[in-house]
PDB file of C-alpha atoms in Angstrom:
ATOM      1  CA  MET A 314      42.188 101.400 155.929  1.00 49.00           C
ATOM      2  CA  ARG A 315      42.393  97.883 154.647  1.00 49.00           C
ATOM      3  CA  THR A 316      43.666  97.178 151.131  1.00 46.00           C
ATOM      4  CA  ILE A 317      42.130  94.198 149.444  1.00 46.00           C
ATOM      5  CA  LEU A 318      44.179  92.509 146.716  1.00 42.00           C
ATOM      6  CA  ARG A 319      42.347  90.492 144.144  1.00 48.00           C
ATOM      7  CA  CYS A 320      44.144  87.922 142.014  1.00 43.00           C
ATOM      8  CA  THR A 321      42.630  87.130 138.677  1.00 48.00           C
ATOM      9  CA  THR A 322      43.234  83.643 137.312  1.00 53.00           C
ATOM     10  CA  LEU A 323      43.973  83.611 133.583  1.00 51.00           C
ATOM     11  CA  SER A 324      42.619  80.746 131.576  1.00 58.00           C
ATOM     12  CA  PRO A 325      44.998  78.432 129.660  1.00 56.00           C
ATOM     13  CA  GLN A 326      43.233  79.361 126.408  1.00 61.00           C
ATOM     14  CA  PHE A 327      43.953  83.072 126.984  1.00 51.00           C
ATOM     15  CA  LEU A 328      47.657  82.435 127.695  1.00 49.00           C
ATOM     16  CA  GLN A 329      48.026  80.264 124.600  1.00 61.00           C
ATOM     17  CA  SER A 330      46.412  82.986 122.461  1.00 60.00           C
ATOM     18  CA  ARG A 331      48.821  85.625 123.777  1.00 56.00           C
ATOM     19  CA  LEU A 332      51.812  83.329 123.184  1.00 51.00           C
ATOM     20  CA  ARG A 333      50.751  82.692 119.584  1.00 61.00           C
ATOM     21  CA  MET A 334      50.426  86.433 118.953  1.00 59.00           C
ATOM     22  CA  ALA A 335      53.920  87.144 120.373  1.00 53.00           C
ATOM     23  CA  THR A 336      55.483  84.330 118.341  1.00 55.00           C
ATOM     24  CA  SER A 337      53.859  85.585 115.139  1.00 55.00           C
ATOM     25  CA  ALA A 338      55.213  89.077 115.757  1.00 52.00           C
ATOM     26  CA  VAL A 339      58.769  87.756 116.215  1.00 48.00           C
ATOM     27  CA  VAL A 340      58.527  85.701 113.006  1.00 46.00           C
ATOM     28  CA  LEU A 341      57.262  88.685 111.025  1.00 48.00           C
ATOM     29  CA  ILE A 342      60.144  90.855 112.275  1.00 49.00           C
ATOM     30  CA  ALA A 343      62.680  88.158 111.387  1.00 48.00           C
ATOM     31  CA  LEU A 344      61.225  87.731 107.896  1.00 45.00           C
ATOM     32  CA  ALA A 345      61.310  91.469 107.314  1.00 51.00           C
ATOM     33  CA  ALA A 346      64.950  91.611 108.365  1.00 51.00           C
ATOM     34  CA  CYS A 347      65.915  88.683 106.126  1.00 56.00           C
ATOM     35  CA  GLY A 348      64.049  90.163 103.192  1.00 55.00           C
ATOM     36  CA  THR A 349      65.971  93.439 103.332  1.00 59.00           C
ATOM     37  CA  ALA A 350      68.902  93.208 100.898  1.00 62.00           C
ATOM     38  CA  PRO A 351      72.184  94.779 102.084  1.00 66.00           C
ATOM     39  CA  ALA A 352      73.225  97.967 100.363  1.00 66.00           C
ATOM     40  CA  PRO A 353      75.486  97.165  97.399  1.00 72.00           C
ATOM     41  CA  ILE A 354      79.186  97.965  97.883  1.00 78.00           C
ATOM     42  CA  ASP A 355      80.696  99.810  94.963  1.00 79.00           C
ATOM     43  CA  PRO A 356      84.048  98.424  93.792  1.00 75.00           C
ATOM     44  CA  PRO A 357      86.964 100.733  94.623  1.00 79.00           C
ATOM     45  CA  GLU A 358      87.909 103.108  91.849  1.00 86.00           C
ATOM     46  CA  LYS A 359      91.478 102.915  90.547  1.00 83.00           C
ATOM     47  CA  ALA A 360      93.753 105.380  88.814  1.00 86.00           C
ATOM     48  CA  HIS A 361      96.347 104.354  86.259  1.00 86.00           C
ATOM     49  CA  LEU A 362      99.593 106.306  86.666  1.00 89.00           C
ATOM     50  CA  PRO A 363     102.829 106.093  84.672  1.00 91.00           C
ATOM     51  CA  LEU A 364     105.018 103.587  86.494  1.00 95.00           C
ATOM     52  CA  LEU A 365     108.757 104.219  86.760  1.00 97.00           C
ATOM     53  CA  ARG A 366     111.641 101.945  87.691  1.00 97.00           C
ATOM     54  CA  GLY A 367     114.511 102.870  89.967  1.00 98.00           C
ATOM     55  CA  TRP A 368     117.303 101.267  91.976  1.00 98.00           C
ATOM     56  CA  PHE A 369     117.835 100.767  95.685  1.00 98.00           C
ATOM     57  CA  GLU A 370     120.680  98.654  97.055  1.00 97.00           C
ATOM     58  CA  GLY A 371     121.033  96.792  93.772  1.00 98.00           C
ATOM     59  CA  GLN A 372     117.347  95.914  93.456  1.00 97.00           C
ATOM     60  CA  GLU A 373     114.654  97.427  91.277  1.00 97.00           C
ATOM     61  CA  VAL A 374     111.867  99.455  92.850  1.00 98.00           C
ATOM     62  CA  LEU A 375     108.694 100.758  91.234  1.00 98.00           C
ATOM     63  CA  TYR A 376     107.505 104.287  91.912  1.00 98.00           C
ATOM     64  CA  VAL A 377     105.335 107.118  90.633  1.00 98.00           C
ATOM     65  CA  THR A 378     106.117 110.825  90.346  1.00 98.00           C
ATOM     66  CA  THR A 379     103.265 113.125  91.302  1.00 98.00           C
ATOM     67  CA  ASP A 380     104.760 116.513  92.275  1.00 98.00           C
ATOM     68  CA  ALA A 381     107.904 118.619  91.902  1.00 98.00           C
ATOM     69  CA  SER A 382     109.043 121.834  93.564  1.00 98.00           C
ATOM     70  CA  ASP A 383     110.637 123.112  90.337  1.00 98.00           C
ATOM     71  CA  ALA A 384     108.446 124.259  87.433  1.00 98.00           C
ATOM     72  CA  ASP A 385     110.761 122.955  84.696  1.00 97.00           C
ATOM     73  CA  MET A 386     111.089 119.603  86.429  1.00 97.00           C
ATOM     74  CA  ALA A 387     107.322 119.406  86.867  1.00 98.00           C
ATOM     75  CA  ARG A 388     106.849 119.869  83.126  1.00 98.00           C
ATOM     76  CA  ALA A 389     109.534 117.291  82.329  1.00 96.00           C
ATOM     77  CA  LYS A 390     108.003 114.747  84.713  1.00 95.00           C
ATOM     78  CA  HIS A 391     104.363 115.572  83.824  1.00 96.00           C
ATOM     79  CA  ALA A 392     103.797 116.252  87.521  1.00 98.00           C
ATOM     80  CA  ASN A 393     102.115 118.907  89.636  1.00 98.00           C
ATOM     81  CA  TYR A 394     104.177 122.027  90.206  1.00 98.00           C
ATOM     82  CA  ALA A 395     104.320 122.238  94.002  1.00 98.00           C
ATOM     83  CA  PRO A 396     106.870 124.865  95.137  1.00 98.00           C
ATOM     84  CA  LEU A 397     106.021 124.364  98.816  1.00 97.00           C
ATOM     85  CA  LEU A 398     107.780 121.002  98.664  1.00 97.00           C
ATOM     86  CA  ALA A 399     111.057 122.906  98.907  1.00 96.00           C
ATOM     87  CA  ASN A 400     110.152 123.733 102.511  1.00 95.00           C
ATOM     88  CA  ALA A 401     110.861 120.087 103.373  1.00 96.00           C
ATOM     89  CA  LEU A 402     114.574 120.655 102.751  1.00 95.00           C
ATOM     90  CA  PRO A 403     117.059 121.215 105.566  1.00 83.00           C
ATOM     91  CA  ASP A 404     119.130 124.354 106.000  1.00 68.00           C
ATOM     92  CA  PRO A 405     120.828 125.215 102.666  1.00 60.00           C
ATOM     93  CA  GLN A 406     124.189 125.229 104.448  1.00 51.00           C
ATOM     94  CA  ALA A 407     123.844 121.468 104.933  1.00 48.00           C
ATOM     95  CA  SER A 408     123.505 120.833 101.196  1.00 46.00           C
ATOM     96  CA  THR A 409     127.100 120.752 100.023  1.00 46.00           C
ATOM     97  CA  SER A 410     128.774 118.396  97.591  1.00 47.00           C
ATOM     98  CA  SER A 411     131.510 117.492 100.074  1.00 47.00           C
ATOM     99  CA  GLY A 412     131.204 115.018 102.893  1.00 50.00           C
ATOM    100  CA  MET A 413     128.307 113.199 101.243  1.00 58.00           C
ATOM    101  CA  ARG A 414     128.794 110.074 103.350  1.00 57.00           C
ATOM    102  CA  ARG A 415     128.987 111.929 106.649  1.00 44.00           C
ATOM    103  CA  MET A 416     126.405 114.653 106.084  1.00 52.00           C
ATOM    104  CA  GLN A 417     123.593 114.384 108.588  1.00 54.00           C
ATOM    105  CA  ARG A 418     120.288 114.018 106.820  1.00 66.00           C
ATOM    106  CA  LEU A 419     117.878 116.603 108.136  1.00 72.00           C
ATOM    107  CA  GLY A 420     114.467 117.772 107.082  1.00 86.00           C
ATOM    108  CA  ALA A 421     111.821 115.495 105.578  1.00 94.00           C
ATOM    109  CA  THR A 422     113.673 114.427 102.444  1.00 96.00           C
ATOM    110  CA  ASP A 423     116.134 111.779 101.364  1.00 96.00           C
ATOM    111  CA  ARG A 424     118.342 111.732  98.267  1.00 97.00           C
ATOM    112  CA  VAL A 425     117.573 110.519  94.785  1.00 98.00           C
ATOM    113  CA  TYR A 426     120.360 110.430  92.186  1.00 98.00           C
ATOM    114  CA  GLY A 427     119.651 111.248  88.560  1.00 98.00           C
ATOM    115  CA  THR A 428     122.250 111.242  85.780  1.00 98.00           C
ATOM    116  CA  THR A 429     122.699 114.172  83.413  1.00 97.00           C
ATOM    117  CA  ASN A 430     124.834 112.690  80.612  1.00 97.00           C
ATOM    118  CA  PHE A 431     123.940 109.009  80.748  1.00 97.00           C
ATOM    119  CA  GLU A 432     120.511 107.415  80.572  1.00 97.00           C
ATOM    120  CA  GLN A 433     119.674 105.170  83.491  1.00 98.00           C
ATOM    121  CA  ALA A 434     116.996 104.736  86.169  1.00 98.00           C
ATOM    122  CA  SER A 435     117.152 106.916  89.272  1.00 98.00           C
ATOM    123  CA  VAL A 436     118.985 105.643  92.342  1.00 98.00           C
ATOM    124  CA  PHE A 437     117.204 106.016  95.687  1.00 98.00           C
ATOM    125  CA  ALA A 438     118.947 106.349  99.026  1.00 97.00           C
ATOM    126  CA  SER A 439     116.146 104.572 100.913  1.00 97.00           C
ATOM    127  CA  ALA A 440     113.007 102.516 100.347  1.00 98.00           C
ATOM    128  CA  PRO A 441     110.230 101.110 102.531  1.00 98.00           C
ATOM    129  CA  ARG A 442     110.904  97.622 103.886  1.00 96.00           C
ATOM    130  CA  PRO A 443     108.428  96.065 103.423  1.00 97.00           C
ATOM    131  CA  VAL A 444     106.254  98.350 101.335  1.00 97.00           C
ATOM    132  CA  GLY A 445     103.078  99.291 103.151  1.00 97.00           C
ATOM    133  CA  PRO A 446     101.950  99.956 106.726  1.00 96.00           C
ATOM    134  CA  ALA A 447     104.459  97.457 108.143  1.00 96.00           C
ATOM    135  CA  ASN A 448     107.466  99.445 106.861  1.00 97.00           C
ATOM    136  CA  ALA A 449     110.259  99.295 109.431  1.00 96.00           C
ATOM    137  CA  TYR A 450     112.824 101.387 107.528  1.00 94.00           C
ATOM    138  CA  THR A 451     112.168 104.745 109.150  1.00 93.00           C
ATOM    139  CA  ALA A 452     114.782 106.552 107.021  1.00 93.00           C
ATOM    140  CA  TYR A 453     112.450 106.285 104.020  1.00 97.00           C
ATOM    141  CA  SER A 454     110.657 109.380 102.777  1.00 96.00           C
ATOM    142  CA  PRO A 455     108.646 109.800  99.558  1.00 98.00           C
ATOM    143  CA  LEU A 456     110.100 113.324  99.268  1.00 98.00           C
ATOM    144  CA  TRP A 457     113.437 113.342  97.452  1.00 98.00           C
ATOM    145  CA  GLN A 458     116.116 115.963  97.087  1.00 97.00           C
ATOM    146  CA  LEU A 459     117.534 115.619  93.605  1.00 98.00           C
ATOM    147  CA  VAL A 460     121.286 115.035  93.318  1.00 98.00           C
ATOM    148  CA  GLN A 461     122.572 115.338  89.766  1.00 98.00           C
ATOM    149  CA  VAL A 462     125.169 112.777  88.697  1.00 98.00           C
ATOM    150  CA  THR A 463     127.504 113.711  85.838  1.00 98.00           C
ATOM    151  CA  TRP A 464     130.087 111.344  84.400  1.00 98.00           C
ATOM    152  CA  VAL A 465     133.496 112.951  83.910  1.00 98.00           C
ATOM    153  CA  ASP A 466     134.054 110.710  80.871  1.00 98.00           C
ATOM    154  CA  ALA A 467     130.685 109.792  79.411  1.00 96.00           C
ATOM    155  CA  THR A 468     132.248 106.971  77.396  1.00 96.00           C
ATOM    156  CA  GLN A 469     133.056 105.219  80.680  1.00 96.00           C
ATOM    157  CA  ALA A 470     129.528 105.582  82.058  1.00 98.00           C
ATOM    158  CA  ARG A 471     127.784 102.504  83.438  1.00 98.00           C
ATOM    159  CA  THR A 472     124.571 101.776  85.315  1.00 98.00           C
ATOM    160  CA  LEU A 473     124.809 102.513  89.028  1.00 98.00           C
ATOM    161  CA  ARG A 474     122.392 100.522  91.159  1.00 98.00           C
ATOM    162  CA  SER A 475     122.856 101.815  94.696  1.00 98.00           C
ATOM    163  CA  GLU A 476     123.842 104.930  96.611  1.00 98.00           C
ATOM    164  CA  GLU A 477     127.040 103.170  97.675  1.00 98.00           C
ATOM    165  CA  GLU A 478     128.002 102.632  94.037  1.00 98.00           C
ATOM    166  CA  VAL A 479     127.315 106.308  93.345  1.00 98.00           C
ATOM    167  CA  LEU A 480     129.512 107.458  96.223  1.00 98.00           C
ATOM    168  CA  ASP A 481     132.285 105.011  95.296  1.00 98.00           C
ATOM    169  CA  ALA A 482     132.291 106.394  91.756  1.00 98.00           C
ATOM    170  CA  GLN A 483     132.560 109.889  93.208  1.00 98.00           C
ATOM    171  CA  ASP A 484     135.483 108.836  95.429  1.00 97.00           C
ATOM    172  CA  LYS A 485     137.275 107.493  92.338  1.00 97.00           C
ATOM    173  CA  GLY A 486     136.769 110.757  90.467  1.00 98.00           C
ATOM    174  CA  GLN A 487     134.541 109.123  87.856  1.00 98.00           C
ATOM    175  CA  ILE A 488     131.513 111.303  88.504  1.00 98.00           C
ATOM    176  CA  THR A 489     130.642 114.665  90.026  1.00 98.00           C
ATOM    177  CA  LEU A 490     127.628 115.240  92.247  1.00 98.00           C
ATOM    178  CA  GLN A 491     125.588 118.415  92.399  1.00 97.00           C
ATOM    179  CA  ILE A 492     122.999 118.657  95.140  1.00 96.00           C
ATOM    180  CA  THR A 493     120.041 120.719  93.939  1.00 96.00           C
ATOM    181  CA  ARG A 494     117.177 122.378  95.779  1.00 96.00           C
ATOM    182  CA  VAL A 495     114.635 120.423  93.721  1.00 97.00           C
ATOM    183  CA  VAL A 496     112.271 118.222  95.720  1.00 98.00           C
ATOM    184  CA  LEU A 497     110.281 115.450  94.051  1.00 98.00           C
ATOM    185  CA  ASP A 498     107.315 113.567  95.482  1.00 98.00           C
ATOM    186  CA  CYS A 499     107.947 109.994  94.299  1.00 98.00           C
ATOM    187  CA  PRO A 500     106.406 107.343  96.543  1.00 98.00           C
ATOM    188  CA  ILE A 501     107.775 103.834  96.088  1.00 98.00           C
ATOM    189  CA  ILE A 502     104.771 101.575  95.653  1.00 98.00           C
ATOM    190  CA  HIS A 503     106.156  98.116  94.774  1.00 97.00           C
ATOM    191  CA  ARG A 504     109.274  96.119  95.664  1.00 97.00           C
ATOM    192  CA  GLY A 505     108.426  92.652  94.404  1.00 94.00           C
ATOM    193  CA  ARG A 506     108.860  90.121  97.207  1.00 93.00           C
ATOM    194  CA  LEU A 507     109.294  93.010  99.642  1.00 94.00           C
ATOM    195  CA  GLY A 508     105.698  94.010  99.177  1.00 95.00           C
ATOM    196  CA  ALA A 509     103.468  96.567  97.515  1.00 96.00           C
ATOM    197  CA  LEU A 510     100.998  99.144  98.710  1.00 96.00           C
ATOM    198  CA  PRO A 511      97.595  97.549  99.401  1.00 93.00           C
ATOM    199  CA  GLY A 512      95.474  97.523  96.243  1.00 91.00           C
ATOM    200  CA  VAL A 513      98.396  98.198  93.887  1.00 93.00           C
ATOM    201  CA  SER A 514      98.572  96.005  90.807  1.00 90.00           C
ATOM    202  CA  VAL A 515     101.152  96.102  88.037  1.00 92.00           C
ATOM    203  CA  ASP A 516     100.432  95.335  84.394  1.00 89.00           C
ATOM    204  CA  GLY A 517     103.640  93.597  83.468  1.00 86.00           C
ATOM    205  CA  ARG A 518     106.927  92.640  85.032  1.00 90.00           C
ATOM    206  CA  THR A 519     107.452  93.295  88.743  1.00 92.00           C
ATOM    207  CA  PRO A 520     110.872  93.599  90.403  1.00 92.00           C
TER     208      PRO A 520
END
């Protein structure tokens, strides 16, 4: 059987008509796309929390307190009572008042020092450096085991600005240290030139 192919010649007028129709369709699609306004982006919501000042290696740090494992401490700090935070502590046998410099730090917490008979800002044993996702100081944790600092002679009390100063004062017999089982959730959010968490702004003086 023989197959006969027939070629139909299209006129120039027909081709130009089809081209105009295709071009018009593309233009209409483009105009529709340009005329569609992008969905508005809502500004991020912000919460205002009480800002606290502390010390780390002689420099001020800014932090917030959100949770505490002890009910009385939670009320005092206006924080959530979160008893499960205590599970972040190491074995109780490791929490002794002797050998503070040599004690291996286990668990998910670090130390924060708070005075009992002298008013001063808390002293932190670590801090992010810099603050934010680029932190390279892996010893930092926002969970803190409270160490109570008591001056032997309150009339000789002075502001301590680093963990080293705290331990030196203990070595000299000027203070006593009592390691508690209280865990506080106090993330450090601002360190001045050493950065701040993204989106954090401070109304007032920064470190």
